[in-house]
Coordinates of N, CA and C and ligand atoms in Angstrom, one line a residue:
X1 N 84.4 118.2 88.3 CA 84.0 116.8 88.2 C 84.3 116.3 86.8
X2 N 85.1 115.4 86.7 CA 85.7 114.8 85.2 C 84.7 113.8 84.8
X3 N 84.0 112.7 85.6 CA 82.9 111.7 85.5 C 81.9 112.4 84.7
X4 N 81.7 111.4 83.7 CA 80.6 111.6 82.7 C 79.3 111.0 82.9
X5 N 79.3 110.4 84.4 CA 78.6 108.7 84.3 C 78.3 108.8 86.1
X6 N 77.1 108.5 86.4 CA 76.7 107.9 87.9 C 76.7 106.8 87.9
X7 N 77.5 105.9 89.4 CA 77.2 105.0 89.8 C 76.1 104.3 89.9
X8 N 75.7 103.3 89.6 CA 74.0 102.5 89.2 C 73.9 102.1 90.5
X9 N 72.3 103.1 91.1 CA 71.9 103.3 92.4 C 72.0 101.8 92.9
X10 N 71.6 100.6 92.6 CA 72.1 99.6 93.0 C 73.9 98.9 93.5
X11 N 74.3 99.8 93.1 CA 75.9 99.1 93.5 C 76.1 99.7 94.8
X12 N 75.5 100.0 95.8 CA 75.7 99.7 97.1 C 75.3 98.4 97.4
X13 N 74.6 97.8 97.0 CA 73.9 96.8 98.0 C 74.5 95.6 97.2
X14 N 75.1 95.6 96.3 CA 76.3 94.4 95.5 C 77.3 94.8 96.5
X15 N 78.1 95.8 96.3 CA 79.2 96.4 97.2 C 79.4 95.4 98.2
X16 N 78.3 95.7 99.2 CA 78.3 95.9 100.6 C 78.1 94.6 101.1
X17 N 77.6 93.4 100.1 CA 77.1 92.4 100.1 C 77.9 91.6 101.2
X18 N 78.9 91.8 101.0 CA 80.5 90.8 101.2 C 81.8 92.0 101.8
X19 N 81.5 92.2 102.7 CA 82.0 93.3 103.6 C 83.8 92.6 103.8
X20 N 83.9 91.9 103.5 CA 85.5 91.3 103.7 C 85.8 91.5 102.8
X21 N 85.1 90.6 101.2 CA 85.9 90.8 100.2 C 86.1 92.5 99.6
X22 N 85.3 93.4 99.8 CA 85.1 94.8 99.8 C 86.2 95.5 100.5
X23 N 86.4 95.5 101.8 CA 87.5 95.8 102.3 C 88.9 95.0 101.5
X24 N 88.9 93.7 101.6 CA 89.6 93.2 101.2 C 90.4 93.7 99.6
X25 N 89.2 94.3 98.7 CA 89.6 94.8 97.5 C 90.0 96.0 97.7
X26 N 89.4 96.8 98.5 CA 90.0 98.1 99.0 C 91.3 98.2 99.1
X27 N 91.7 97.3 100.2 CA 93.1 97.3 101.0 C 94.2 97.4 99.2
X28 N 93.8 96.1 98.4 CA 94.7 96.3 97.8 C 94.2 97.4 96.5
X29 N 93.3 98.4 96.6 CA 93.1 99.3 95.9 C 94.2 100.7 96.1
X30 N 94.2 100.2 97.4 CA 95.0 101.7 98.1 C 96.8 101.1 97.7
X31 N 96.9 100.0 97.8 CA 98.2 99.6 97.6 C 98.8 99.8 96.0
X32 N 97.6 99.5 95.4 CA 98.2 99.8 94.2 C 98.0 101.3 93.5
X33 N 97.7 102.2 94.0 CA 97.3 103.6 93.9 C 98.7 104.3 94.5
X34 N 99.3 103.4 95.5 CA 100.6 104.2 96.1 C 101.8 103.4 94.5
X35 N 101.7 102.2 94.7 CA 102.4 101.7 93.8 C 102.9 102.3 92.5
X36 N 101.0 102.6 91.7 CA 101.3 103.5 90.8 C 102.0 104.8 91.2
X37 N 101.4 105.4 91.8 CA 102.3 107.0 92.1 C 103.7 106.6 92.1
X38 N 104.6 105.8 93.2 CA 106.0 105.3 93.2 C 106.5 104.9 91.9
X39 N 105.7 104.4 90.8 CA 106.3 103.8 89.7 C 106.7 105.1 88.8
X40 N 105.6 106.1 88.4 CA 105.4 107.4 88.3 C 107.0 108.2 88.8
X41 N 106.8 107.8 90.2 CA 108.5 108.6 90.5 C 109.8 107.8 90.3
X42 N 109.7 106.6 89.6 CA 110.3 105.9 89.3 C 111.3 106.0 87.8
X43 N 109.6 106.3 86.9 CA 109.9 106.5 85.4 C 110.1 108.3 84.6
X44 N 109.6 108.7 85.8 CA 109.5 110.3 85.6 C 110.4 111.4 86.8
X45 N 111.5 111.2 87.2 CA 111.9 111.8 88.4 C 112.2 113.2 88.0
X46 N 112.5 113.6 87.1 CA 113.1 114.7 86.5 C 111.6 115.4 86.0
X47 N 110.7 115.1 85.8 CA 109.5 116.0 85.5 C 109.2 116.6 86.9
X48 N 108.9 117.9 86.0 CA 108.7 119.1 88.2 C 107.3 118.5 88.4
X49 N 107.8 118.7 89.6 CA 106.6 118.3 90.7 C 106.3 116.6 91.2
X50 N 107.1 116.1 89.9 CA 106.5 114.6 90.4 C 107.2 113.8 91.4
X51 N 108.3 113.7 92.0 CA 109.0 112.9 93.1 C 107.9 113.9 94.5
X52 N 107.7 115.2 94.7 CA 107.2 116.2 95.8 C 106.0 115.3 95.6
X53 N 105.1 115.8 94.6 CA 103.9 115.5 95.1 C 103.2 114.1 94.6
X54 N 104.3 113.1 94.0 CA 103.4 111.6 93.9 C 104.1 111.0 95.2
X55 N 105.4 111.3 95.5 CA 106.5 111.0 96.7 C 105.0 110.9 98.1
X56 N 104.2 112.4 98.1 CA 103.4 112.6 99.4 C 102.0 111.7 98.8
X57 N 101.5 111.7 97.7 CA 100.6 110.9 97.4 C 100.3 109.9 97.6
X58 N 102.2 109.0 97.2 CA 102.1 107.8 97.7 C 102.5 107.4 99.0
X59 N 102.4 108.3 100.2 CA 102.5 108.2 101.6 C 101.2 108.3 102.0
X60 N 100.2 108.7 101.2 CA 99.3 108.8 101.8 C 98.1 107.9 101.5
X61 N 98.3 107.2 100.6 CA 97.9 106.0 100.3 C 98.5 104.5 101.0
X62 N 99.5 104.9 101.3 CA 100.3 103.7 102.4 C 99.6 104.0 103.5
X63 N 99.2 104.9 103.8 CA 98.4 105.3 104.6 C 97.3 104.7 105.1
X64 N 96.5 105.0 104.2 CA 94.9 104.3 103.5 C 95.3 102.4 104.0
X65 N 96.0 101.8 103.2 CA 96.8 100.4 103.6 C 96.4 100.3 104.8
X66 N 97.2 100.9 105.4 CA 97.3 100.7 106.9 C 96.0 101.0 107.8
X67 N 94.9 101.8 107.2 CA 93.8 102.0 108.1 C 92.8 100.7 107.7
X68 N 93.1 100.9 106.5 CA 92.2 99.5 106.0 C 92.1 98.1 106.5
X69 N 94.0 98.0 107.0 CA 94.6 96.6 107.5 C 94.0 96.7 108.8
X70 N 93.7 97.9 109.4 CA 93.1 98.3 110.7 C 91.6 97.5 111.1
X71 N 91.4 98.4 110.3 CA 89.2 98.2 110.0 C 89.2 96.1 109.8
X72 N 89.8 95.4 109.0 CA 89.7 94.4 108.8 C 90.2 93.6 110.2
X73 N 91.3 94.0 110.9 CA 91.5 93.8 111.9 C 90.7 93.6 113.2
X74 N 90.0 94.8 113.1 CA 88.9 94.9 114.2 C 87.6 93.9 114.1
X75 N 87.5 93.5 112.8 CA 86.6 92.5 112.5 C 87.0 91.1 112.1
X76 N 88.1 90.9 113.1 CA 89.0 89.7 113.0 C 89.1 89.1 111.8
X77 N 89.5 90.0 111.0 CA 89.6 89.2 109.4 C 91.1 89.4 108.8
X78 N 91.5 88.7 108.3 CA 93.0 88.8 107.6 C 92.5 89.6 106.3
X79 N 93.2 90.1 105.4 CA 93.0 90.7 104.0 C 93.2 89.3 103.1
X80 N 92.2 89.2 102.6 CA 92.0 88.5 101.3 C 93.2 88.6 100.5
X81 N 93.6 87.8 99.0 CA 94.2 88.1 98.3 C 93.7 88.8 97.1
X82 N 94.9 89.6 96.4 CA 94.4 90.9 95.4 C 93.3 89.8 93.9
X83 N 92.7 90.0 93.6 CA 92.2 90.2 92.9 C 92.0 90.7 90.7
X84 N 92.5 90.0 90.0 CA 92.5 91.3 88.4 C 91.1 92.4 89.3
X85 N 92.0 93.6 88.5 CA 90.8 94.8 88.4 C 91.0 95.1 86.8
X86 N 89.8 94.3 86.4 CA 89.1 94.8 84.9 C 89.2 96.7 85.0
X87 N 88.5 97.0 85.4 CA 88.4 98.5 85.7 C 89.9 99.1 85.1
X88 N 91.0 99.0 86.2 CA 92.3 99.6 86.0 C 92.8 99.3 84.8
X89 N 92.7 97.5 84.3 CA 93.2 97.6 83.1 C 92.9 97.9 81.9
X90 N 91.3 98.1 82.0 CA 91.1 98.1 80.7 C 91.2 99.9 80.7
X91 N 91.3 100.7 81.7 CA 91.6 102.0 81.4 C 93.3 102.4 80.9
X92 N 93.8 101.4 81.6 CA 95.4 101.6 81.1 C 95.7 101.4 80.1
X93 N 94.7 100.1 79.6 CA 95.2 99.8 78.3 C 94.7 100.7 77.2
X94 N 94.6 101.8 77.9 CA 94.5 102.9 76.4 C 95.2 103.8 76.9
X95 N 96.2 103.7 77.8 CA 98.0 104.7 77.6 C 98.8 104.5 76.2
X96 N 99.0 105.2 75.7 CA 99.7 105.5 74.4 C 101.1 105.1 74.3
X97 N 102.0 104.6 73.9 CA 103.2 104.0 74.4 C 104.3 105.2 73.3
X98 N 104.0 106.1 73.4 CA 105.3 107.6 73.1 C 105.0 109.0 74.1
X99 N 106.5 109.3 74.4 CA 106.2 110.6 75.2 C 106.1 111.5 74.5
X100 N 105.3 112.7 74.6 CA 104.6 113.2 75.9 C 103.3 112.2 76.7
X101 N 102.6 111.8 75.0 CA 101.0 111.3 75.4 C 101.3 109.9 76.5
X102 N 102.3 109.1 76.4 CA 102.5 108.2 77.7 C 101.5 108.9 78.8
X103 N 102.9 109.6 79.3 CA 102.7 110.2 80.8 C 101.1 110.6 80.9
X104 N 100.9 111.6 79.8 CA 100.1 112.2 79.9 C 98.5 111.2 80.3
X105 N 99.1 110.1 79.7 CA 97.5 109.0 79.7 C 97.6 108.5 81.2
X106 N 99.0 108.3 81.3 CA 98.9 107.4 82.5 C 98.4 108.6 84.0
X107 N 98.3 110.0 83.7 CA 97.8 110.6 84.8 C 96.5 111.1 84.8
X108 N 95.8 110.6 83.5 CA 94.6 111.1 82.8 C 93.6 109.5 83.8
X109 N 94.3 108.6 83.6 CA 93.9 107.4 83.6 C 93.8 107.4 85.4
X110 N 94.7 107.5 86.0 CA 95.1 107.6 87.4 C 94.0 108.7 87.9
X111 N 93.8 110.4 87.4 CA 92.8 111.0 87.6 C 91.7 110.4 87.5
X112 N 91.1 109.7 86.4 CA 90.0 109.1 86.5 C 89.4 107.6 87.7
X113 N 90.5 107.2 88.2 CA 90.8 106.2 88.6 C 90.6 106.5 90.3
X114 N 91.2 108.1 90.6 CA 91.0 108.2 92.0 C 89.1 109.4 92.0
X115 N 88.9 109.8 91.0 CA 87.8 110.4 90.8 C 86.8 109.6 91.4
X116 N 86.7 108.4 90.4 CA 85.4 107.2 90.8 C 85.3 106.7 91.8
X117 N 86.8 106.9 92.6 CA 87.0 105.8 93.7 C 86.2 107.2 94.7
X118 N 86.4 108.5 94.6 CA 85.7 109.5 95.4 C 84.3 109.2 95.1
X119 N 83.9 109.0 94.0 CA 82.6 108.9 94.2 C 82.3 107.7 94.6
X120 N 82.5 106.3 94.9 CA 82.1 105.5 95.1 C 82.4 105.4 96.5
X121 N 83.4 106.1 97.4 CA 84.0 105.9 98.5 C 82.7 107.0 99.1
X122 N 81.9 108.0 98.8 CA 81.0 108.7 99.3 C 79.7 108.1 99.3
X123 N 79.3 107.1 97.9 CA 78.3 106.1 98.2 C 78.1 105.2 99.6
X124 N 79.7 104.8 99.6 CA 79.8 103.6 101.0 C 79.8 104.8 102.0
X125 N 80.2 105.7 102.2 CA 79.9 106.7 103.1 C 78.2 106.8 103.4
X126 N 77.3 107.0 102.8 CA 76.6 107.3 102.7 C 75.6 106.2 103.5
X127 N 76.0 104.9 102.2 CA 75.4 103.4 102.8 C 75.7 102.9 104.0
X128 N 76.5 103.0 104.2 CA 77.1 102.5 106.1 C 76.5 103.2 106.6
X129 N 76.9 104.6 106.7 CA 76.1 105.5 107.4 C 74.9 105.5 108.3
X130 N 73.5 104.9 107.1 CA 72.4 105.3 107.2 C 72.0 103.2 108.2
X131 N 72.8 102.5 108.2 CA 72.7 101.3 109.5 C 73.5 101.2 110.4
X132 N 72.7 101.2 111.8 CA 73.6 101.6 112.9 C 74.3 100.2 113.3
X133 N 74.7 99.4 112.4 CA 75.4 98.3 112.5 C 77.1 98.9 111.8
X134 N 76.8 99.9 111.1 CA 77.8 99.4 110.2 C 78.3 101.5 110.0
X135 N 77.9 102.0 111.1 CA 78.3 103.7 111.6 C 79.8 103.9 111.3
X136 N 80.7 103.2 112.3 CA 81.7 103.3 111.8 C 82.7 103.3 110.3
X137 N 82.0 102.2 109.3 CA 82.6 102.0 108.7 C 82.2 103.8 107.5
X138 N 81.0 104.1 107.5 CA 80.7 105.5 106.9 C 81.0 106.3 107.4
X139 N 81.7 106.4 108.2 CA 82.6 107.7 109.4 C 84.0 107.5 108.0
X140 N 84.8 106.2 108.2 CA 85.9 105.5 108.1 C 85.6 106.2 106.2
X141 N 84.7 105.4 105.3 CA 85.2 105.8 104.2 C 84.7 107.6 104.0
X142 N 83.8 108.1 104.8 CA 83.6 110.1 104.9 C 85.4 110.3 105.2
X143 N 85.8 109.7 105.8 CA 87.2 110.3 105.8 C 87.8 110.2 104.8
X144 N 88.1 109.0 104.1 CA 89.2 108.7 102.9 C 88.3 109.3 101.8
X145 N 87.3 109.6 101.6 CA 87.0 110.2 100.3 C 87.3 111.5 100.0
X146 N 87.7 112.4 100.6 CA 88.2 113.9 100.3 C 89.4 113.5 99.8
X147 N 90.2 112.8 100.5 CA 91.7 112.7 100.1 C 91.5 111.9 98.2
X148 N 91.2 111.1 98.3 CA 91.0 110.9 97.0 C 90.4 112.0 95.9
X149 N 89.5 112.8 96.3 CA 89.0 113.9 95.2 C 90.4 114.7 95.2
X150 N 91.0 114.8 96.2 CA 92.0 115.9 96.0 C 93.4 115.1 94.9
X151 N 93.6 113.7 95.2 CA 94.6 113.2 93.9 C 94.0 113.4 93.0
X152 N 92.6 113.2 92.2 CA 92.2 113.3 90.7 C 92.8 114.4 90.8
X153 N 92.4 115.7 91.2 CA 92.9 117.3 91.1 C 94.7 117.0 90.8
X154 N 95.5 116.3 92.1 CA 96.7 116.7 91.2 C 97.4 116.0 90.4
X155 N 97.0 114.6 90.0 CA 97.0 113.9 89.4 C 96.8 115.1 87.5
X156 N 95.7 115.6 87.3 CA 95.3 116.8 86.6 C 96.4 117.7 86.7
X157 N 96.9 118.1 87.4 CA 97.7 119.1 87.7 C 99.1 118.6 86.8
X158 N 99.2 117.8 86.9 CA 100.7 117.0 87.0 C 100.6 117.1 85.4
X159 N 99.4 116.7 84.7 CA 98.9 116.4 83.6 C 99.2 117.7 82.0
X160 N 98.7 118.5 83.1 CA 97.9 120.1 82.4 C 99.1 120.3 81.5
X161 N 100.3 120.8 81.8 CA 101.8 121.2 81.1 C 102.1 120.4 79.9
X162 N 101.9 118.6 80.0 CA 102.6 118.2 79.1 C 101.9 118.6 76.9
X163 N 100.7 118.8 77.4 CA 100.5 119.2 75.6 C 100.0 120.4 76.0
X164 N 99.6 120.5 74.5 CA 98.7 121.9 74.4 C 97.5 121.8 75.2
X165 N 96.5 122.8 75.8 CA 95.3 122.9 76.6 C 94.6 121.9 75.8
X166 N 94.4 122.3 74.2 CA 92.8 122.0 73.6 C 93.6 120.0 73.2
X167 N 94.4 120.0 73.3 CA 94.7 118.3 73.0 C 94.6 117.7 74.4
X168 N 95.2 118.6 75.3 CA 94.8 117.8 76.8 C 93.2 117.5 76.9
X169 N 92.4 118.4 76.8 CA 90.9 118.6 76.9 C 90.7 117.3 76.2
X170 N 91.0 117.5 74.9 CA 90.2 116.0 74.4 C 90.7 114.7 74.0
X171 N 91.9 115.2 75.1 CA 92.1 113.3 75.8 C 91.8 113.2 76.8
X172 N 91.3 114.2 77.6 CA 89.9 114.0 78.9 C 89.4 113.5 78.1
X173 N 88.2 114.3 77.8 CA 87.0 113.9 77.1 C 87.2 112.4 76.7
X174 N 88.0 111.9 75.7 CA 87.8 110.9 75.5 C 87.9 109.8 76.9
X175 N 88.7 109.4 77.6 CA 89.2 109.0 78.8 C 87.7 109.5 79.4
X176 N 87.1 110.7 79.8 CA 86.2 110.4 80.1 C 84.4 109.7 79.7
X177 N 84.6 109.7 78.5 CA 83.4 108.8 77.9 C 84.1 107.2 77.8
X178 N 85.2 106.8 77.6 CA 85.6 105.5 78.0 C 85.9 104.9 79.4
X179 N 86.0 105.5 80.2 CA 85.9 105.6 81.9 C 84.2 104.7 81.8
X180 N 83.8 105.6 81.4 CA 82.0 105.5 81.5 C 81.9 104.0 81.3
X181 N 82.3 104.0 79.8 CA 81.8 102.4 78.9 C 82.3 101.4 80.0
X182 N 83.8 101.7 80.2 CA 84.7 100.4 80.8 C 83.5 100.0 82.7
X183 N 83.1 101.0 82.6 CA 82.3 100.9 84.3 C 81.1 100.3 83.8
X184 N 80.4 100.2 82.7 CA 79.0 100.6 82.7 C 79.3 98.6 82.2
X185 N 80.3 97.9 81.6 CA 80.1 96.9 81.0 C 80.3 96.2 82.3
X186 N 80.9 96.6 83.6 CA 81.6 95.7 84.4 C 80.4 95.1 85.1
X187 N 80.5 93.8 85.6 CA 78.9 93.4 86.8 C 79.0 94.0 88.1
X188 N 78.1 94.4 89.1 CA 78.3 95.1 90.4 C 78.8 93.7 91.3
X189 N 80.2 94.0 92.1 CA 80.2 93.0 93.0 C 80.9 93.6 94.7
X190 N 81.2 93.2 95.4 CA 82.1 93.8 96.6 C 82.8 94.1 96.2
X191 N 83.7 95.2 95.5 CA 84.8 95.7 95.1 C 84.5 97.2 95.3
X192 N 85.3 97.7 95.0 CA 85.4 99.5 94.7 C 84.9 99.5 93.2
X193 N 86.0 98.8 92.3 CA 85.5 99.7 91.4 C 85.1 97.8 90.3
Ligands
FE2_1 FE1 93.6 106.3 99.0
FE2_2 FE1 93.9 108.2 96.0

């Protein structure tokens, strides 16, 4: 677990408040999660492992899209339009602009990014769950939250090679106490993150 930081027991009930716009920010959470991975195989194709395993990442986040487009579907709703995510940028905006440390922030950043969304995607698991109004939709995110813990992991993976161990470590570390800040200043609304 890379999180330094719990979700504030109240951000279910901001979340969940607004069940369209929530899905709605979802849908385009998963879209831009495939986007990033594809850009990744875009700017990086020649680093091992990254066309194999962001190539399957970002199929499986197109994925996600399409279940999401689903679920909104069923509740005769169209998808909203995307939204700025404070969250994503203000984490990106501490990628380093020289290689190695680039890449390396932008999968540190991305690790952290699908981390929180596991933990918050087990929250709404949890919150749906426990009203038998809304069973389905905590079945729906119990499913997509494994898949997400498993990108932080290779997201990390992808990461581990480009420096030394003890310099990778404490660009976690830092990335993970600014993860914290950037979440802890944001207000709780229907969104993910
Ligand atoms: Fe996803
Ligand atoms: Fe993901």
């Amino acid at each position: 677990m890379i999180l330094s930081s719990s979700t504030h027991p109240d951000w279910f009930a901001a979340a969940s408040a607004d069940l369209h716009a929530l899905l709605s920010d979802h849908l385009h959470c998963e879209r831009k999660a495939a986007e990033n991975a594809l850009s990744l195989v875009r700017r990086y194709p020649h680093r091992p492992g990254t066309v194999d395993v962001l190539g399957r990442l970002a199929h499986e986040e197109t994925s996600h899209v399409v279940q999401v487009s689903a679920l909104l579907g069923r509740r005769g709703w169209v998808p909203r339009a995307d939204t700025p995510n404070h969250y994503a940028r203000a984490l990106l905006a501490e990628v380093r602009g020289h290689e190695p440390e680039r890449l390396l922030d932008c999968l540190l950043a991305a690790a952290f990014i699908e981390a929180r969304s596991h933990e918050r995607l087990i929250l709404l698991a949890r919150g749906f769950a426990a009203s038998p109004d809304t069973v389905e939709l905590g079945g729906f995110y119990r499913s997509l939250a494994a898949a997400e813990e498993r990108h932080a992991d290779a997201f990390l993976d992808l990461a581990a090679p480009l420096v030394p161990a003890d310099e990778g470590a404490d660009r976690l570390a830092f990335f993970s106490v600014r993860e914290a800040e950037i979440l802890a200043a944001l207000p709780h609304a229907s969104r993910i993150h």
